[in-house]
Short mmCIF file of C-alpha atoms and ligand atoms in Angstrom, two decimals:
data_model
loop_
_atom_site.label_atom_id
_atom_site.label_comp_id
_atom_site.label_asym_id
_atom_site.label_seq_id
_atom_site.Cartn_x
_atom_site.Cartn_y
_atom_site.Cartn_z
CA UNK A 1 -0.08 -0.38 -0.16
CA UNK A 2 1.17 3.30 -1.07
CA UNK A 3 0.63 6.35 1.12
CA UNK A 4 -1.61 9.33 -0.18
CA UNK A 5 1.10 11.27 -1.26
CA UNK A 6 2.62 9.02 -3.59
CA UNK A 7 -1.15 8.02 -4.37
CA UNK A 8 -1.39 11.86 -5.47
CA UNK A 9 1.50 11.89 -7.34
CA UNK A 10 2.87 10.88 -10.85
CA UNK A 11 6.40 10.02 -10.52
CA UNK A 12 8.93 10.68 -13.15
CA UNK A 13 9.07 6.93 -14.47
CA UNK A 14 5.31 7.07 -14.38
CA UNK A 15 5.56 9.63 -17.06
CA UNK A 16 8.04 7.86 -18.92
CA UNK A 17 10.72 9.50 -17.86
CA UNK A 18 14.30 8.85 -16.90
CA UNK A 19 15.68 10.60 -13.69
CA UNK A 20 17.75 12.54 -15.59
CA UNK A 21 14.98 13.53 -17.67
CA UNK A 22 12.93 14.89 -14.78
CA UNK A 23 15.93 16.64 -13.18
CA UNK A 24 16.90 18.05 -16.28
CA UNK A 25 13.20 19.11 -17.05
CA UNK A 26 12.95 20.65 -13.40
CA UNK A 27 16.21 22.93 -13.97
CA UNK A 28 14.49 24.15 -16.99
CA UNK A 29 11.73 25.10 -15.08
CA UNK A 30 13.73 26.70 -12.30
CA UNK A 31 15.72 28.43 -15.16
CA UNK A 32 12.90 30.01 -17.12
CA UNK A 33 11.45 31.26 -14.01
CA UNK A 34 14.55 32.83 -12.91
CA UNK A 35 14.67 30.95 -9.78
CA UNK A 36 17.80 29.15 -10.56
CA UNK A 37 20.92 28.43 -13.00
CA UNK A 38 21.10 24.87 -12.92
CA UNK A 39 22.73 22.21 -15.44
CA UNK A 40 23.68 19.12 -16.08
CA UNK A 41 27.35 18.47 -17.21
CA UNK A 42 27.98 17.26 -20.47
CA UNK A 43 29.10 13.83 -20.20
CA UNK A 44 33.19 13.73 -20.57
CA UNK A 45 34.52 12.23 -23.75
CA UNK A 46 37.85 11.38 -25.01
CA UNK A 47 38.08 12.28 -28.69
CA UNK A 48 40.81 10.30 -30.66
CA UNK A 49 39.96 10.70 -34.39
CA UNK A 50 37.71 13.64 -36.01
CA UNK A 51 36.94 13.93 -39.70
CA UNK A 52 36.54 16.98 -41.59
CA UNK A 53 34.13 16.20 -44.56
CA UNK A 54 34.07 19.58 -46.88
CA UNK A 55 30.99 21.80 -46.25
CA UNK A 56 29.64 19.78 -43.57
CA UNK A 57 30.21 19.48 -39.91
CA UNK A 58 33.11 18.08 -38.39
CA UNK A 59 32.12 14.15 -37.50
CA UNK A 60 34.08 12.12 -34.26
CA UNK A 61 35.03 9.03 -35.58
CA UNK A 62 36.47 7.43 -32.39
CA UNK A 63 35.95 8.85 -29.30
CA UNK A 64 35.53 6.95 -25.67
CA UNK A 65 33.62 8.03 -22.37
CA UNK A 66 35.87 8.87 -19.74
CA UNK A 67 34.70 9.08 -16.09
CA UNK A 68 33.70 12.32 -14.73
CA UNK A 69 35.44 13.89 -12.02
CA UNK A 70 32.74 16.02 -10.46
CA UNK A 71 29.18 15.28 -10.00
CA UNK A 72 26.29 16.13 -12.71
CA UNK A 73 24.66 19.28 -11.52
CA UNK A 74 25.83 22.00 -10.52
CA UNK A 75 25.03 25.87 -10.70
CA UNK A 76 23.37 28.82 -8.21
CA UNK A 77 20.53 29.02 -6.18
CA UNK A 78 19.49 32.22 -4.10
CA UNK A 79 23.12 33.35 -4.37
CA UNK A 80 24.07 29.59 -3.10
CA UNK A 81 26.70 27.03 -5.07
CA UNK A 82 24.52 24.04 -5.48
CA UNK A 83 26.22 20.71 -6.12
CA UNK A 84 24.47 17.37 -6.55
CA UNK A 85 24.34 14.31 -8.17
CA UNK A 86 21.16 11.96 -8.98
CA UNK A 87 21.19 7.78 -8.52
CA UNK A 88 18.47 5.54 -8.49
CA UNK A 89 18.73 2.28 -7.12
CA UNK A 90 16.19 -1.19 -7.65
CA UNK A 91 16.79 -2.00 -3.92
CA UNK A 92 13.68 -1.59 -1.28
CA UNK A 93 15.47 -1.28 1.90
CA UNK A 94 18.83 0.71 1.23
CA UNK A 95 20.61 2.95 -1.43
CA UNK A 96 23.84 1.29 -2.08
CA UNK A 97 27.06 3.47 -1.42
CA UNK A 98 28.71 1.84 -4.29
CA UNK A 99 26.64 3.93 -6.71
CA UNK A 100 28.90 6.82 -5.78
CA UNK A 101 32.39 7.09 -7.14
CA UNK A 102 34.96 7.96 -4.20
CA UNK A 103 35.93 11.11 -6.08
CA UNK A 104 32.37 12.08 -6.50
CA UNK A 105 32.18 12.07 -2.80
CA UNK A 106 35.44 14.01 -2.32
CA UNK A 107 34.02 16.72 -4.51
CA UNK A 108 30.88 17.12 -2.89
CA UNK A 109 32.97 17.17 0.09
CA UNK A 110 35.45 19.92 -1.07
CA UNK A 111 32.46 22.07 -1.99
CA UNK A 112 30.89 21.86 1.08
CA UNK A 113 33.76 22.88 2.92
CA UNK A 114 33.86 26.04 0.71
CA UNK A 115 30.04 27.15 1.36
CA UNK A 116 28.29 25.13 -1.01
CA UNK A 117 25.06 23.31 -0.80
CA UNK A 118 26.09 19.89 -1.76
CA UNK A 119 23.64 16.88 -1.68
CA UNK A 120 22.30 13.49 -3.34
CA UNK A 121 18.98 12.96 -5.05
CA UNK A 122 18.47 9.59 -4.65
CA UNK A 123 15.80 7.70 -6.34
CA UNK A 124 14.07 4.20 -4.67
CA UNK A 125 12.64 2.89 -8.12
CA UNK A 126 10.41 -0.07 -6.58
CA UNK A 127 8.43 2.27 -4.66
CA UNK A 128 9.40 5.64 -7.09
CA UNK A 129 9.99 7.34 -3.96
CA UNK A 130 12.18 10.23 -4.53
CA UNK A 131 14.54 12.06 -1.34
CA UNK A 132 17.04 14.52 -1.28
CA UNK A 133 20.17 13.76 1.44
CA UNK A 134 21.96 16.61 2.43
CA UNK A 135 25.81 16.38 2.08
CA UNK A 136 26.54 16.19 5.57
CA UNK A 137 24.47 12.72 5.73
CA UNK A 138 26.02 11.40 2.97
CA UNK A 139 29.64 12.04 4.24
CA UNK A 140 28.80 10.54 7.77
CA UNK A 141 27.21 7.01 5.74
CA UNK A 142 30.22 7.01 3.37
CA UNK A 143 32.99 7.30 6.27
CA UNK A 144 31.24 4.60 8.53
CA UNK A 145 31.73 2.43 5.24
CA UNK A 146 35.69 2.70 5.87
CA UNK A 147 35.35 1.74 9.69
CA UNK A 148 33.57 -1.64 8.81
CA UNK A 149 30.17 0.00 8.83
CA UNK A 150 27.49 -1.26 5.88
CA UNK A 151 28.09 -0.66 2.47
CA UNK A 152 24.62 1.34 1.81
CA UNK A 153 22.22 3.52 3.62
CA UNK A 154 19.20 1.98 4.99
CA UNK A 155 16.20 3.51 3.18
CA UNK A 156 14.43 4.45 7.05
CA UNK A 157 17.96 6.34 7.88
CA UNK A 158 17.42 8.30 4.40
CA UNK A 159 13.30 8.77 5.07
CA UNK A 160 14.17 10.07 8.89
CA UNK A 161 17.28 12.34 8.07
CA UNK A 162 16.62 13.18 3.96
CA UNK A 163 13.87 15.28 2.64
CA UNK A 164 11.00 13.42 0.62
CA UNK A 165 10.30 15.09 -2.82
CA UNK A 166 6.77 14.62 -3.58
CA UNK A 167 6.43 14.42 -7.76
CA UNK A 168 4.67 17.04 -9.63
CA UNK A 169 3.85 18.52 -12.57
CA UNK A 170 5.72 21.76 -12.25
CA UNK A 171 8.50 20.92 -11.57
CA UNK A 172 8.30 17.31 -11.97
CA UNK A 173 10.89 17.04 -8.93
CA UNK A 174 10.59 20.43 -6.58
CA UNK A 175 13.87 19.61 -4.68
CA UNK A 176 14.37 23.41 -4.53
CA UNK A 177 12.10 23.28 -1.85
CA UNK A 178 14.03 21.19 0.04
CA UNK A 179 17.34 23.20 -0.41
CA UNK A 180 15.05 26.28 0.97
CA UNK A 181 14.60 24.08 4.15
CA UNK A 182 18.52 23.47 4.18
CA UNK A 183 19.55 27.02 3.87
CA UNK A 184 17.06 27.82 6.57
CA UNK A 185 18.19 25.30 9.20
CA UNK A 186 21.33 26.54 8.12
CA UNK A 187 20.42 30.25 9.20
CA UNK A 188 19.21 29.02 12.17
CA UNK A 189 22.75 27.25 13.26
CA UNK A 190 25.00 30.11 12.48
CA UNK A 191 22.95 33.28 11.88
CA UNK A 192 24.25 33.63 8.52
CA UNK A 193 25.14 31.13 5.41
CA UNK B 1 58.66 47.94 -25.38
CA UNK B 2 56.78 45.77 -23.10
CA UNK B 3 56.48 47.44 -19.38
CA UNK B 4 58.09 45.77 -16.45
CA UNK B 5 55.68 43.16 -15.60
CA UNK B 6 55.30 41.61 -19.04
CA UNK B 7 58.78 41.43 -19.09
CA UNK B 8 59.05 39.67 -15.51
CA UNK B 9 56.43 37.50 -16.06
CA UNK B 10 56.19 34.82 -18.98
CA UNK B 11 52.96 34.23 -20.40
CA UNK B 12 50.95 30.71 -20.87
CA UNK B 13 52.11 31.14 -24.56
CA UNK B 14 55.63 31.19 -23.81
CA UNK B 15 55.10 28.28 -21.81
CA UNK B 16 53.75 26.78 -24.93
CA UNK B 17 50.17 26.01 -22.95
CA UNK B 18 46.80 27.09 -24.69
CA UNK B 19 44.74 30.04 -22.65
CA UNK B 20 42.57 26.98 -21.74
CA UNK B 21 45.27 24.64 -20.39
CA UNK B 22 46.87 27.73 -18.33
CA UNK B 23 43.33 28.34 -16.91
CA UNK B 24 42.90 24.55 -16.24
CA UNK B 25 46.20 24.13 -14.53
CA UNK B 26 45.25 27.13 -12.41
CA UNK B 27 42.45 25.63 -11.51
CA UNK B 28 44.08 22.24 -10.28
CA UNK B 29 46.50 24.64 -8.26
CA UNK B 30 43.78 26.20 -6.25
CA UNK B 31 41.88 22.63 -5.97
CA UNK B 32 44.78 21.06 -4.74
CA UNK B 33 45.29 23.74 -1.93
CA UNK B 34 41.45 24.04 -1.02
CA UNK B 35 40.98 27.64 -1.97
CA UNK B 36 38.64 27.06 -4.87
CA UNK B 37 36.63 24.01 -6.67
CA UNK B 38 36.51 25.28 -10.43
CA UNK B 39 36.37 23.05 -13.52
CA UNK B 40 36.02 23.25 -16.98
CA UNK B 41 32.73 21.43 -18.31
CA UNK B 42 33.37 18.99 -20.82
CA UNK B 43 32.41 19.92 -24.69
CA UNK B 44 28.91 18.98 -25.31
CA UNK B 45 28.89 15.99 -27.97
CA UNK B 46 25.79 14.45 -29.60
CA UNK B 47 26.48 10.76 -29.84
CA UNK B 48 24.85 9.27 -33.07
CA UNK B 49 26.57 5.54 -32.80
CA UNK B 50 28.06 3.42 -30.47
CA UNK B 51 29.93 0.05 -30.71
CA UNK B 52 30.03 -2.33 -28.04
CA UNK B 53 32.77 -4.64 -28.81
CA UNK B 54 33.56 -7.52 -26.31
CA UNK B 55 35.60 -7.45 -23.68
CA UNK B 56 36.84 -3.79 -23.98
CA UNK B 57 35.29 -0.53 -23.68
CA UNK B 58 32.44 1.16 -25.50
CA UNK B 59 33.74 3.09 -28.83
CA UNK B 60 31.84 5.99 -30.12
CA UNK B 61 31.84 5.67 -34.07
CA UNK B 62 29.88 8.77 -34.87
CA UNK B 63 28.97 11.91 -32.76
CA UNK B 64 29.07 16.09 -33.35
CA UNK B 65 30.12 18.68 -31.78
CA UNK B 66 27.56 20.62 -30.14
CA UNK B 67 27.31 24.36 -29.08
CA UNK B 68 27.65 25.21 -25.36
CA UNK B 69 24.66 26.53 -23.55
CA UNK B 70 26.69 28.14 -20.97
CA UNK B 71 29.97 29.00 -20.48
CA UNK B 72 33.04 26.84 -19.90
CA UNK B 73 34.05 27.56 -16.54
CA UNK B 74 32.11 27.35 -13.00
CA UNK B 75 32.93 26.43 -9.74
CA UNK B 76 33.11 27.92 -5.77
CA UNK B 77 34.99 30.22 -4.24
CA UNK B 78 34.72 31.78 -0.67
CA UNK B 79 30.94 30.55 -0.61
CA UNK B 80 30.07 32.34 -3.90
CA UNK B 81 29.02 30.88 -7.12
CA UNK B 82 31.82 31.78 -9.75
CA UNK B 83 31.02 31.69 -13.69
CA UNK B 84 33.46 32.59 -16.45
CA UNK B 85 34.73 31.92 -19.95
CA UNK B 86 38.06 32.64 -21.19
CA UNK B 87 38.61 34.19 -24.63
CA UNK B 88 41.45 35.15 -26.91
CA UNK B 89 41.86 37.90 -29.66
CA UNK B 90 44.65 38.19 -32.15
CA UNK B 91 43.59 41.91 -32.50
CA UNK B 92 45.71 44.49 -30.88
CA UNK B 93 43.43 47.23 -29.55
CA UNK B 94 40.05 45.97 -28.84
CA UNK B 95 38.04 42.68 -27.76
CA UNK B 96 35.61 41.27 -30.35
CA UNK B 97 32.35 40.91 -28.45
CA UNK B 98 31.68 37.94 -31.71
CA UNK B 99 33.86 36.10 -29.72
CA UNK B 100 30.75 35.80 -27.32
CA UNK B 101 27.57 33.86 -27.98
CA UNK B 102 24.60 35.62 -26.79
CA UNK B 103 23.32 33.01 -24.99
CA UNK B 104 26.46 32.62 -22.97
CA UNK B 105 26.20 36.32 -22.25
CA UNK B 106 22.51 35.65 -21.06
CA UNK B 107 23.85 32.53 -18.87
CA UNK B 108 26.12 35.22 -16.79
CA UNK B 109 23.88 37.64 -16.64
CA UNK B 110 21.39 35.45 -15.08
CA UNK B 111 23.72 33.61 -12.65
CA UNK B 112 25.12 37.46 -11.77
CA UNK B 113 21.02 37.87 -10.97
CA UNK B 114 21.29 35.35 -8.76
CA UNK B 115 24.46 36.63 -6.91
CA UNK B 116 26.95 34.89 -8.72
CA UNK B 117 30.61 36.23 -9.72
CA UNK B 118 30.60 36.22 -13.44
CA UNK B 119 33.34 37.51 -15.50
CA UNK B 120 35.74 37.04 -18.55
CA UNK B 121 38.93 36.47 -18.70
CA UNK B 122 40.42 37.99 -21.97
CA UNK B 123 43.64 37.37 -23.34
CA UNK B 124 45.34 39.75 -26.29
CA UNK B 125 47.86 37.76 -27.67
CA UNK B 126 50.03 39.84 -29.58
CA UNK B 127 51.05 41.20 -26.09
CA UNK B 128 50.12 38.75 -24.21
CA UNK B 129 48.25 40.35 -21.81
CA UNK B 130 45.34 38.88 -19.79
CA UNK B 131 42.45 40.61 -18.22
CA UNK B 132 39.24 39.73 -15.70
CA UNK B 133 36.74 41.93 -17.03
CA UNK B 134 33.56 41.58 -14.38
CA UNK B 135 30.44 40.62 -15.58
CA UNK B 136 28.73 44.28 -15.36
CA UNK B 137 31.57 45.65 -17.58
CA UNK B 138 31.25 43.00 -20.02
CA UNK B 139 27.38 43.48 -20.06
CA UNK B 140 27.15 47.06 -20.57
CA UNK B 141 29.63 46.61 -23.92
CA UNK B 142 27.09 43.81 -25.03
CA UNK B 143 24.07 45.94 -24.61
CA UNK B 144 25.51 48.90 -26.30
CA UNK B 145 26.07 47.09 -29.50
CA UNK B 146 22.36 46.83 -29.96
CA UNK B 147 22.13 50.33 -29.29
CA UNK B 148 24.19 51.15 -32.77
CA UNK B 149 27.53 50.73 -30.21
CA UNK B 150 30.78 49.24 -31.46
CA UNK B 151 31.03 45.85 -31.85
CA UNK B 152 33.99 45.37 -29.64
CA UNK B 153 35.81 46.68 -26.31
CA UNK B 154 38.61 48.79 -27.12
CA UNK B 155 41.42 47.42 -24.91
CA UNK B 156 41.91 51.06 -23.10
CA UNK B 157 38.48 50.25 -21.71
CA UNK B 158 39.54 46.96 -20.68
CA UNK B 159 42.68 48.11 -19.37
CA UNK B 160 40.71 50.66 -16.86
CA UNK B 161 37.53 48.54 -15.87
CA UNK B 162 39.30 45.46 -16.06
CA UNK B 163 41.83 43.42 -13.62
CA UNK B 164 45.61 43.12 -15.51
CA UNK B 165 46.50 39.67 -14.61
CA UNK B 166 50.07 38.76 -14.35
CA UNK B 167 51.41 35.91 -15.29
CA UNK B 168 53.09 33.49 -12.31
CA UNK B 169 54.60 30.50 -11.95
CA UNK B 170 52.05 28.98 -9.41
CA UNK B 171 49.01 29.81 -10.32
CA UNK B 172 50.15 30.44 -14.08
CA UNK B 173 46.94 32.71 -14.11
CA UNK B 174 46.38 34.37 -10.35
CA UNK B 175 42.70 35.36 -11.46
CA UNK B 176 41.48 34.73 -7.63
CA UNK B 177 43.03 37.67 -6.49
CA UNK B 178 40.65 39.56 -8.87
CA UNK B 179 38.16 38.01 -7.46
CA UNK B 180 38.84 38.94 -4.11
CA UNK B 181 39.03 42.56 -5.12
CA UNK B 182 35.16 41.96 -6.71
CA UNK B 183 34.26 40.75 -3.61
CA UNK B 184 35.90 43.16 -1.42
CA UNK B 185 34.38 46.07 -4.20
CA UNK B 186 31.11 44.38 -3.83
CA UNK B 187 31.36 44.45 0.38
CA UNK B 188 32.27 47.80 0.61
CA UNK B 189 29.07 48.70 -1.93
CA UNK B 190 26.49 46.62 0.15
CA UNK B 191 28.01 45.87 3.46
CA UNK B 192 27.32 42.11 2.59
CA UNK B 193 27.04 40.00 -0.86
MG1 MG C 1 26.22 10.29 -12.74
MG1 MG C 2 35.05 28.85 -24.62
#
């Protein structure tokens, strides 16, 4: 049985969208309303061979996918640097940390240290549920791993510490509402951000 | 005759580096010292055909370069969202605005409106001189263009309004020194940023 929130909302999957498409659409929505400028970075590609046919566009003939050295998304919202990645799992009860590369966590941590708002969007595909997990909560789960802790974050923990993101029509994923809460919480702590 | 500053410094070109390489090296320098996390975005590529050979990496067999919808560089420094592009000209006395696409200026303007520090690094190749021109000064030159103004920014104006960036060894291009001045000037104006 899905709870009311889930019954009312139609997930990106229900709408035939990948998580990436849903995030991109949400970013376009925010961008069009001058709320935020957040983009997905292009996939890094190592180009080996390019041909230049006469009177037409250059054609890449041999290239390889490279590992990304950062997260997929960054930008600006309310004067804040925003940095995140969107991940999905087919697991029902936990999110496997193997979805992240160590250098992505390091990148989020470095940006957080410099004052950025850094997080993960985590989608549980079986239940169509989506959460924003803030950087510090992600980092502590990651660090416990190397201290003999578990290799995944229990969904229960994500439900408690993270922000549940309902699906909407506009934007599909209203994740900046959760970012507003992070900013408000931080202001409460420090009286500045 | 080049002035002292130029005699003492060795430009990226003198060192056999492209402007892009020099900016990337500077970013690596800042990154390694936890001063800033600023990356060049990968070139966007439209992939048409990929082959998946057995037991080896996927090979992109047909792909095309796409126009970038944003600037090349962004990241975080001292809690501020940073966004810029690096451009060079072989002109001696002015910087042609045609080096920018309208959507890049729009992107810089949107990020600036949301509280980011947005600018251009402008390299004059004949004299090996490099300047940081802050967003508002770039935008006003851009806007004058459509009001029948000139299609380039006189170097004299860039010298007056911009920040001259000396070449160094580490980092090659110390552009965050100029960003410090922008932050300080802004604090003076508003008593906050
Ligand atoms: Mg990713
Ligand atoms: Mg460029």
